[in-house]
Coordinates of C-alpha atoms and ligand atoms in Angstrom, one line a residue:
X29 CA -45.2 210.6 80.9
X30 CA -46.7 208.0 82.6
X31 CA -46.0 204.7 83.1
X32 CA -49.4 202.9 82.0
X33 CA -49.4 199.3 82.2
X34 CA -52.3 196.5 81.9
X35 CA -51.1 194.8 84.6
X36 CA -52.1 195.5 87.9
X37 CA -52.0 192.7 89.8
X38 CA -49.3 191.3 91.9
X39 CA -51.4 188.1 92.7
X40 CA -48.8 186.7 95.2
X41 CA -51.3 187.1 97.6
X42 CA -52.7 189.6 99.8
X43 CA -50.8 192.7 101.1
X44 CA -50.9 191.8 104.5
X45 CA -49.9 188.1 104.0
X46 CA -46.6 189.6 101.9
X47 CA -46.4 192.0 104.9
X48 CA -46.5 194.9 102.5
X49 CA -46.3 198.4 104.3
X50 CA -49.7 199.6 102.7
X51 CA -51.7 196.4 104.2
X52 CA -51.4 199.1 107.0
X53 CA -54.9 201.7 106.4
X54 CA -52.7 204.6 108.5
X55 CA -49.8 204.2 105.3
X56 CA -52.6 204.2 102.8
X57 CA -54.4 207.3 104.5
X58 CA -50.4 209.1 104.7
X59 CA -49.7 208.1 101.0
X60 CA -53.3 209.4 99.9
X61 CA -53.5 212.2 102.2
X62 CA -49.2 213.4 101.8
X63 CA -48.1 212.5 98.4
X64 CA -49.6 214.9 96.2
X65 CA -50.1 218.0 98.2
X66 CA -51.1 220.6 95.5
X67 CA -54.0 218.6 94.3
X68 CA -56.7 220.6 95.9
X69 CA -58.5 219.0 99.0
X70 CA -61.5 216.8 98.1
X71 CA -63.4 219.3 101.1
X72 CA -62.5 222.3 98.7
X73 CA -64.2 221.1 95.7
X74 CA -66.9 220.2 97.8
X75 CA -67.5 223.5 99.4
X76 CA -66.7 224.9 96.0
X77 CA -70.0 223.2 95.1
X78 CA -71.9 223.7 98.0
X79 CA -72.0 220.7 99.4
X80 CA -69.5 220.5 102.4
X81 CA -70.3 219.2 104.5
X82 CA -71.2 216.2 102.5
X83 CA -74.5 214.6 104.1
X84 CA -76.4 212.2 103.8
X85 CA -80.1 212.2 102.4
X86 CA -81.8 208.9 103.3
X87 CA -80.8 204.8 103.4
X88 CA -81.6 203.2 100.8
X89 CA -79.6 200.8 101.0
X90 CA -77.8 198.3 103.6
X91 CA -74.5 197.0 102.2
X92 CA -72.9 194.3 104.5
X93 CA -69.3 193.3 103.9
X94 CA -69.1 189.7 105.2
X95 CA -65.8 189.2 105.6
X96 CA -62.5 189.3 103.2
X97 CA -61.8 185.6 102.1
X98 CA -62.1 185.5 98.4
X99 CA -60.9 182.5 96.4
X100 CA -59.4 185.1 94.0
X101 CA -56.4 187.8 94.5
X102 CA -57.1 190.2 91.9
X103 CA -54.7 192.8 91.5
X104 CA -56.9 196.0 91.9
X105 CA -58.1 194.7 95.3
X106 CA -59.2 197.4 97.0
X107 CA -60.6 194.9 100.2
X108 CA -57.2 193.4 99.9
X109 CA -59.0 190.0 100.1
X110 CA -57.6 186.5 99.0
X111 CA -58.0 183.0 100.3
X112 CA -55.3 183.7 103.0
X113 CA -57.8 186.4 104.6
X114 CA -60.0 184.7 108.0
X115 CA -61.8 188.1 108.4
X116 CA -65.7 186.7 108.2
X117 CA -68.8 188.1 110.0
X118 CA -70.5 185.8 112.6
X119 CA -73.8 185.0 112.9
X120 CA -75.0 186.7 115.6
X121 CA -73.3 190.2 113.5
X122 CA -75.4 188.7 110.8
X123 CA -78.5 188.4 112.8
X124 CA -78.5 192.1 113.9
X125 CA -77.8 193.0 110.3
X126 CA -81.2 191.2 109.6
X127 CA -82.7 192.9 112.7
X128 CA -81.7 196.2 111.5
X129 CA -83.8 195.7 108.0
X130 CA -86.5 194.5 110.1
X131 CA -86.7 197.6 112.3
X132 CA -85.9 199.9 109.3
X133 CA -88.2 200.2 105.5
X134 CA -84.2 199.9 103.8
X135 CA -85.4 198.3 100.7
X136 CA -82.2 196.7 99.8
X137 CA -79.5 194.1 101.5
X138 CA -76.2 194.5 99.5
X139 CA -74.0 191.4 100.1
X140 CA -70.6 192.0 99.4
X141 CA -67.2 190.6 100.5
X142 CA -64.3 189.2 99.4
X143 CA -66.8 186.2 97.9
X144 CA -69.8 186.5 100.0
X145 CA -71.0 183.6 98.9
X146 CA -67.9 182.2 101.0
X147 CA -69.5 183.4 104.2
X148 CA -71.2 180.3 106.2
X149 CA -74.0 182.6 106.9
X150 CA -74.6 184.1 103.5
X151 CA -77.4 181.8 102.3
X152 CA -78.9 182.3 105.8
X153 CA -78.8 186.1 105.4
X154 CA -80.8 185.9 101.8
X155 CA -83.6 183.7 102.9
X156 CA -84.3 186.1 105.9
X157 CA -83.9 189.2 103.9
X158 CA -86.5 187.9 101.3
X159 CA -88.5 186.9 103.9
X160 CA -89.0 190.5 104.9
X161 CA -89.2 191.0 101.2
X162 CA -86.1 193.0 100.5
X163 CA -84.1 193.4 97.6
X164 CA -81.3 191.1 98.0
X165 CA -78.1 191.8 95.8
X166 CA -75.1 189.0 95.8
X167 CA -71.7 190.9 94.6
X168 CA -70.2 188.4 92.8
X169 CA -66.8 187.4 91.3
X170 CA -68.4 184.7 89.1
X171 CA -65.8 182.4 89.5
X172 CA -66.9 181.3 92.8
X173 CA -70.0 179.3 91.0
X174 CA -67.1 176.9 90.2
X175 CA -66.0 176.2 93.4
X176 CA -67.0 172.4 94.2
X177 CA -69.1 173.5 97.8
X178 CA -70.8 176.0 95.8
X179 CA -72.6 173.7 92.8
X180 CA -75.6 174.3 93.8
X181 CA -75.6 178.1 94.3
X182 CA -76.7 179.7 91.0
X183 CA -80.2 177.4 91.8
X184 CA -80.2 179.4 95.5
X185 CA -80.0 182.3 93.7
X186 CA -82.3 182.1 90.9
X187 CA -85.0 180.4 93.5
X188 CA -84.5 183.6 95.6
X189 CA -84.6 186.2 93.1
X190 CA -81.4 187.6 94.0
X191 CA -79.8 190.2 91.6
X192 CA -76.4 189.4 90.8
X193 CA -73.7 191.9 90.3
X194 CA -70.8 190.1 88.8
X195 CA -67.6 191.7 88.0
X196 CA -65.9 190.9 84.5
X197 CA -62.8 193.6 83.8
X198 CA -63.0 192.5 79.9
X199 CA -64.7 190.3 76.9
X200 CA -61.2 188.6 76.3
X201 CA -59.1 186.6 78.2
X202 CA -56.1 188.6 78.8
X203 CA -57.3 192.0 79.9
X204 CA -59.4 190.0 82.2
X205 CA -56.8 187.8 83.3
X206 CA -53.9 190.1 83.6
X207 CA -56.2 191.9 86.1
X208 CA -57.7 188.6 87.9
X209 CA -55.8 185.9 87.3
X210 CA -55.1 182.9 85.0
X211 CA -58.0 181.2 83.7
X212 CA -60.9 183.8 85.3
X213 CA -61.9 184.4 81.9
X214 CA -62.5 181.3 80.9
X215 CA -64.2 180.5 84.6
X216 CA -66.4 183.6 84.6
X217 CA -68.1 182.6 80.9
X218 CA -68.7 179.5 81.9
X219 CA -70.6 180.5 85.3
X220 CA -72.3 183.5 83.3
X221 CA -73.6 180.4 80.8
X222 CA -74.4 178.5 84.1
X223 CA -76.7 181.6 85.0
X224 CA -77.7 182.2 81.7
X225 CA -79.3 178.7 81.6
X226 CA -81.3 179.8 84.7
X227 CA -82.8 182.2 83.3
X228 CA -80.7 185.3 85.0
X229 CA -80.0 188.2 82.2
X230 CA -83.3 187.3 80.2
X231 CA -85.3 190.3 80.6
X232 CA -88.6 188.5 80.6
X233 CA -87.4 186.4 83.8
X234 CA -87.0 188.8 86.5
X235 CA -83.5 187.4 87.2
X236 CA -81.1 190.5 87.0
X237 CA -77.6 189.6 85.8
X238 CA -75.9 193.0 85.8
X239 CA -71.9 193.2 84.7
X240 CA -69.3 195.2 86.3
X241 CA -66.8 196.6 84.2
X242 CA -63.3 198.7 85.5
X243 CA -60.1 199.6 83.6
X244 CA -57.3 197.3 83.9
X245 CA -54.9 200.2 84.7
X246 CA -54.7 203.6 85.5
X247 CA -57.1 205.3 83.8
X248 CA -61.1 206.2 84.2
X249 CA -63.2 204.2 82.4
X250 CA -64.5 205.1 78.9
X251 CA -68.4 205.8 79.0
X252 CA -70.5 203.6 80.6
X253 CA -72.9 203.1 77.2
X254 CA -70.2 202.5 75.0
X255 CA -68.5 199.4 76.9
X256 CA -72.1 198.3 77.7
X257 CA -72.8 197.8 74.0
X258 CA -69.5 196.6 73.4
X259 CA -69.8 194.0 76.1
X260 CA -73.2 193.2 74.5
X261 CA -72.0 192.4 71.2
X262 CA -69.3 190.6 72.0
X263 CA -70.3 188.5 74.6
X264 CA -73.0 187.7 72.7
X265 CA -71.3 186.3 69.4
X266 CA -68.1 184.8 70.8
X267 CA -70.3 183.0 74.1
X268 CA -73.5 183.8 73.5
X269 CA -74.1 185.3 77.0
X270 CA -76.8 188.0 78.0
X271 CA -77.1 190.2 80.5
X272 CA -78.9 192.7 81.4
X273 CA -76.6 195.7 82.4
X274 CA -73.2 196.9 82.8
X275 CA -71.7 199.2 85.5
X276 CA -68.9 201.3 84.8
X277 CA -66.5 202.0 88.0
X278 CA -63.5 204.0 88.9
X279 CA -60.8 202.1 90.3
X280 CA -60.4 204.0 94.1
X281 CA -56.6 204.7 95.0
X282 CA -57.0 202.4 97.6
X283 CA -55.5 199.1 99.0
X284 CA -53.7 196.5 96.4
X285 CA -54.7 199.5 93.2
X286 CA -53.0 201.5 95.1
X287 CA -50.0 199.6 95.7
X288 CA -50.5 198.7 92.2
X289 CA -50.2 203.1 91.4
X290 CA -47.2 203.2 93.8
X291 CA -45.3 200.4 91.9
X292 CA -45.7 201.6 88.9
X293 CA -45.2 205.2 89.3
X294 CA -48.4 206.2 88.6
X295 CA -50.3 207.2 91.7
X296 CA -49.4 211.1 91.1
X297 CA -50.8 210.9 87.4
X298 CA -53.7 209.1 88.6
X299 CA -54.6 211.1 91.7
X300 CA -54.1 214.4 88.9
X301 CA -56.3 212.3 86.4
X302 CA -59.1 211.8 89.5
X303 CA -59.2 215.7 90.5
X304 CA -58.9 217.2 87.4
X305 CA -61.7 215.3 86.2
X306 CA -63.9 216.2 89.2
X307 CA -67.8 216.0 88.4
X308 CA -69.7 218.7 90.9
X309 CA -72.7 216.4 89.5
X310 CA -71.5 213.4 90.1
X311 CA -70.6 214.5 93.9
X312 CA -74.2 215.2 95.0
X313 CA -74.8 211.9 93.6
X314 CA -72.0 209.8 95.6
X315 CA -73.9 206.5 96.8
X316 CA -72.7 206.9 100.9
X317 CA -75.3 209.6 100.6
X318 CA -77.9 206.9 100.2
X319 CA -76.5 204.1 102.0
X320 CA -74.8 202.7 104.9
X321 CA -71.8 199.9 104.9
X322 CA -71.8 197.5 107.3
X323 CA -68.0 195.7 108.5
X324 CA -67.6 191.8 109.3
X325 CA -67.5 192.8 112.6
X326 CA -70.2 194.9 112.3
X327 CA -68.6 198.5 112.3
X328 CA -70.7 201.1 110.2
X329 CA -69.2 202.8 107.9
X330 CA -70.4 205.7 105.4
X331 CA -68.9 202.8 102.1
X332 CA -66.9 199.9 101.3
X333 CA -64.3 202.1 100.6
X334 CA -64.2 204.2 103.8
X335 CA -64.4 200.4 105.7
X336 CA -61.7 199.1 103.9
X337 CA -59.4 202.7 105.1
X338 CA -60.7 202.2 108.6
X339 CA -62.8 205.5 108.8
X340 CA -66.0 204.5 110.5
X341 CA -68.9 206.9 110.6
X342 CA -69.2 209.8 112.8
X343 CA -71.9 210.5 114.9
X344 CA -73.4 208.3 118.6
X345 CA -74.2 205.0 116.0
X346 CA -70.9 203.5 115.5
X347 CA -72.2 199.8 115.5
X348 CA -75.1 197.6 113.8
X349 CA -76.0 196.9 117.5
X350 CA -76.6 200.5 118.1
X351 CA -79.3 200.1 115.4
X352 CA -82.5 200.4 117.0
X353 CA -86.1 200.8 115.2
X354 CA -85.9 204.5 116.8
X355 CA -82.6 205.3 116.5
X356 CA -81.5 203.2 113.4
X357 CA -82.1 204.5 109.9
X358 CA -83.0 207.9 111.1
X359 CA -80.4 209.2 112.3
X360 CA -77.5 207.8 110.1
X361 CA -79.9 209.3 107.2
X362 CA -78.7 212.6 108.8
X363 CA -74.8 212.1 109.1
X364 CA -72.2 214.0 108.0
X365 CA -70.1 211.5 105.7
X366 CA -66.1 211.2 106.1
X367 CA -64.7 212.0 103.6
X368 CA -60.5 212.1 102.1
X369 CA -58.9 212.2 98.7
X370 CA -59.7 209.2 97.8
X371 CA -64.1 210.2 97.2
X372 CA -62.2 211.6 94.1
X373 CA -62.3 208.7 93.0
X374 CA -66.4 208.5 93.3
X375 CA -66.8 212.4 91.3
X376 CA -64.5 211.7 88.3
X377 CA -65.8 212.0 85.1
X378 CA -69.8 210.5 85.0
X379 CA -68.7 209.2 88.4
X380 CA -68.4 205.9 90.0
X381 CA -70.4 203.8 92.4
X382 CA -71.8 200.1 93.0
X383 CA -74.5 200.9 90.7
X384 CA -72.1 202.2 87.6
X385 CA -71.9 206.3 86.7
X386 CA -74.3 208.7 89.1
X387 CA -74.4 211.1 85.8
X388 CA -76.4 210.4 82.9
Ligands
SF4_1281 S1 -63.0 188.8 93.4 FE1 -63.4 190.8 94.3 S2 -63.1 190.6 96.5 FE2 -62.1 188.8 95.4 S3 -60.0 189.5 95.2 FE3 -61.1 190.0 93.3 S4 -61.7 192.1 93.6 FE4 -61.2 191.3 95.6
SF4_1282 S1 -65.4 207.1 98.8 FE1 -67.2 206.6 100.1 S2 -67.4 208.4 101.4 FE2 -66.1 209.0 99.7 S3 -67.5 209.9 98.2 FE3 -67.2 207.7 97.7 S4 -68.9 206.7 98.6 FE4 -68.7 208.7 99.6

């Protein structure tokens, strides 16, 4: 029987500011790799669907993490970020970030964080990716509008075209805030209203205002459609806020969910939940295959979640400053991704990325 609970958070802070043992990546990789050893490897269900070694197929996508200070300390953390966290990436990282696009045809600059927004060079990096007239996505926790040095960012936004992905765990207060903390809820509506007014989720503006949605405890998330129309609905009669689409994603075993699973007894069941549910569809469709994950200090990893474990990519480009127009988006469109129990957590189900499900 497992212990389910809603709330995952311990929103004291960050692991490594309580000095918890799994703010160490080496005890997250033991527990992940060594509790559950009969679960079958995540290399075996790959090779059982013929794709190990997991590769690559092309970049389509740059994501930079710029650093982990977030003005929130949500509980399912998997950056482990919080306002205690000083981790932010400089501007000369920044700059060969932007140098990289330029000597590259990566159509898209993913800016993700903690807040990225935070980041003194955030606004910096936008203007120059949309200068070279990139796609430019802001991960956003929507609560960071609010902050008073930020008033004026949903106007940089909008006037930049950037497409916001904005994280919102429920349509009611206490799912969301049991995950978040106190008074997100509230917060979030009022920035999505702020963005609404803009023009962002109107589908005749151009502004993308796209939702993420993941469960607030140990389980997959229902299907991505469903919650979708739900959010719809609901949003729209108690708030009336639009948006334009919602994202489903798997909460990865990983960081402050998975001290969250450890606490509550329920990493075994979950881990059981992930490979059981193992989608050979959903594997050939895992996002690292299509993108590359840039660290604050400008380590390159295969995703987020492989930065966030310390497993860089493989291969002679370990840095953005390796990244040359010859060298660059060629030849990490050919790596072999690294890969450990926790991609489960990206083939469950319809599977799970930044963009939602990777199965229809
Ligand atoms: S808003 Fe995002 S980055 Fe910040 S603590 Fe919450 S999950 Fe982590
Ligand atoms: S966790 Fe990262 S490396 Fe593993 S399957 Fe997911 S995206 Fe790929």
């Amino acid at each position: 029987m497992s212990k389910t609970g809603s709330q995952t958070g311990n929103k004291t802070g960050s692991l490594i500011s309580i000095r918890h043992p799994l703010a160490s990546t080496a005890e997250q990789l033991r527990v992940l790799e060594g509790r559950a050893p009969r679960l079958q490897r995540f290399s075996g269900a790959l090779a059982a669907s013929a794709l190990y070694p997991l590769r690559s197929t092309s970049i389509q996508v740059l994501q930079v993490n710029v650093g982990k200070l977030c003005n929130q300390t949500c509980g399912h953390c998997h950056v482990d970020a919080g306002p205690d966290r000083r981790e932010s990436m400089t501007r000369e990282t920044a700059e060969l970030c932007l140098e990289a696009l330029e000597h590259s045809a990566i159509p898209t600059l993913d800016i993700t964080g903690g807040a990225p927004e935070l980041n003194p060079n955030f606004r910096w990096m936008v203007e120059r990716a949309r200068a070279l007239d990139r796609q430019v996505i802001d991960r956003c926790n929507l609560t960071v509008l609010l902050v008073a040095s930020q008033s004026d960012l949903p106007e940089f936004l909008a006037l930049h075209q950037v497409e916001i992905i904005a994280s919102l765990p429920y349509y009611q207060a206490d799912r969301t805030d049991a995950q978040r903390g106190e008074g997100v809820f509230e917060d979030s509506i009022a920035a999505l209203k702020k963005l609404n007014a803009l023009g962002y989720g109107d589908p005749t503006s151009g502004l993308q205002l796209n939702l993420v949605y993941n469960p607030v405890g140990a389980f997959l998330p229902p299907a991505q459609h469903a919650v979708e129309a739900d959010f719809r609905r609901e949003l729209g009669r108690r708030h009336g806020v639009v948006f334009n689409s919602l994202y489903t994603i798997t909460n990865m075993p990983i960081s402050r969910f998975l001290e969250y699973l450890d606490r509550s007894g329920n990493h075994e069941m979950y881990m059981e939940k992930l490979v059981n549910a193992y989608n050979p569809a959903a594997a050939a469709g895992v996002m690292c295959r299509t993108m590359v994950s840039v660290g604050w200090d400008g380590t390159l990893y295969d995703c987020d979640f492989n930065q966030m474990l310390d497993l860089p990519v493989g291969g002679a480009l370990r840095h953005i400053r390796d990244f040359s127009p010859t060298l660059g988006a060629a030849a990490l469109a050919q790596r072999e991704i690294t890969i450990g129990q926790h991609c489960y957590g990206c083939t469950a189900g319809a599977g799970s990325s930044c963009g939602g499900t990777l199965t229809a």
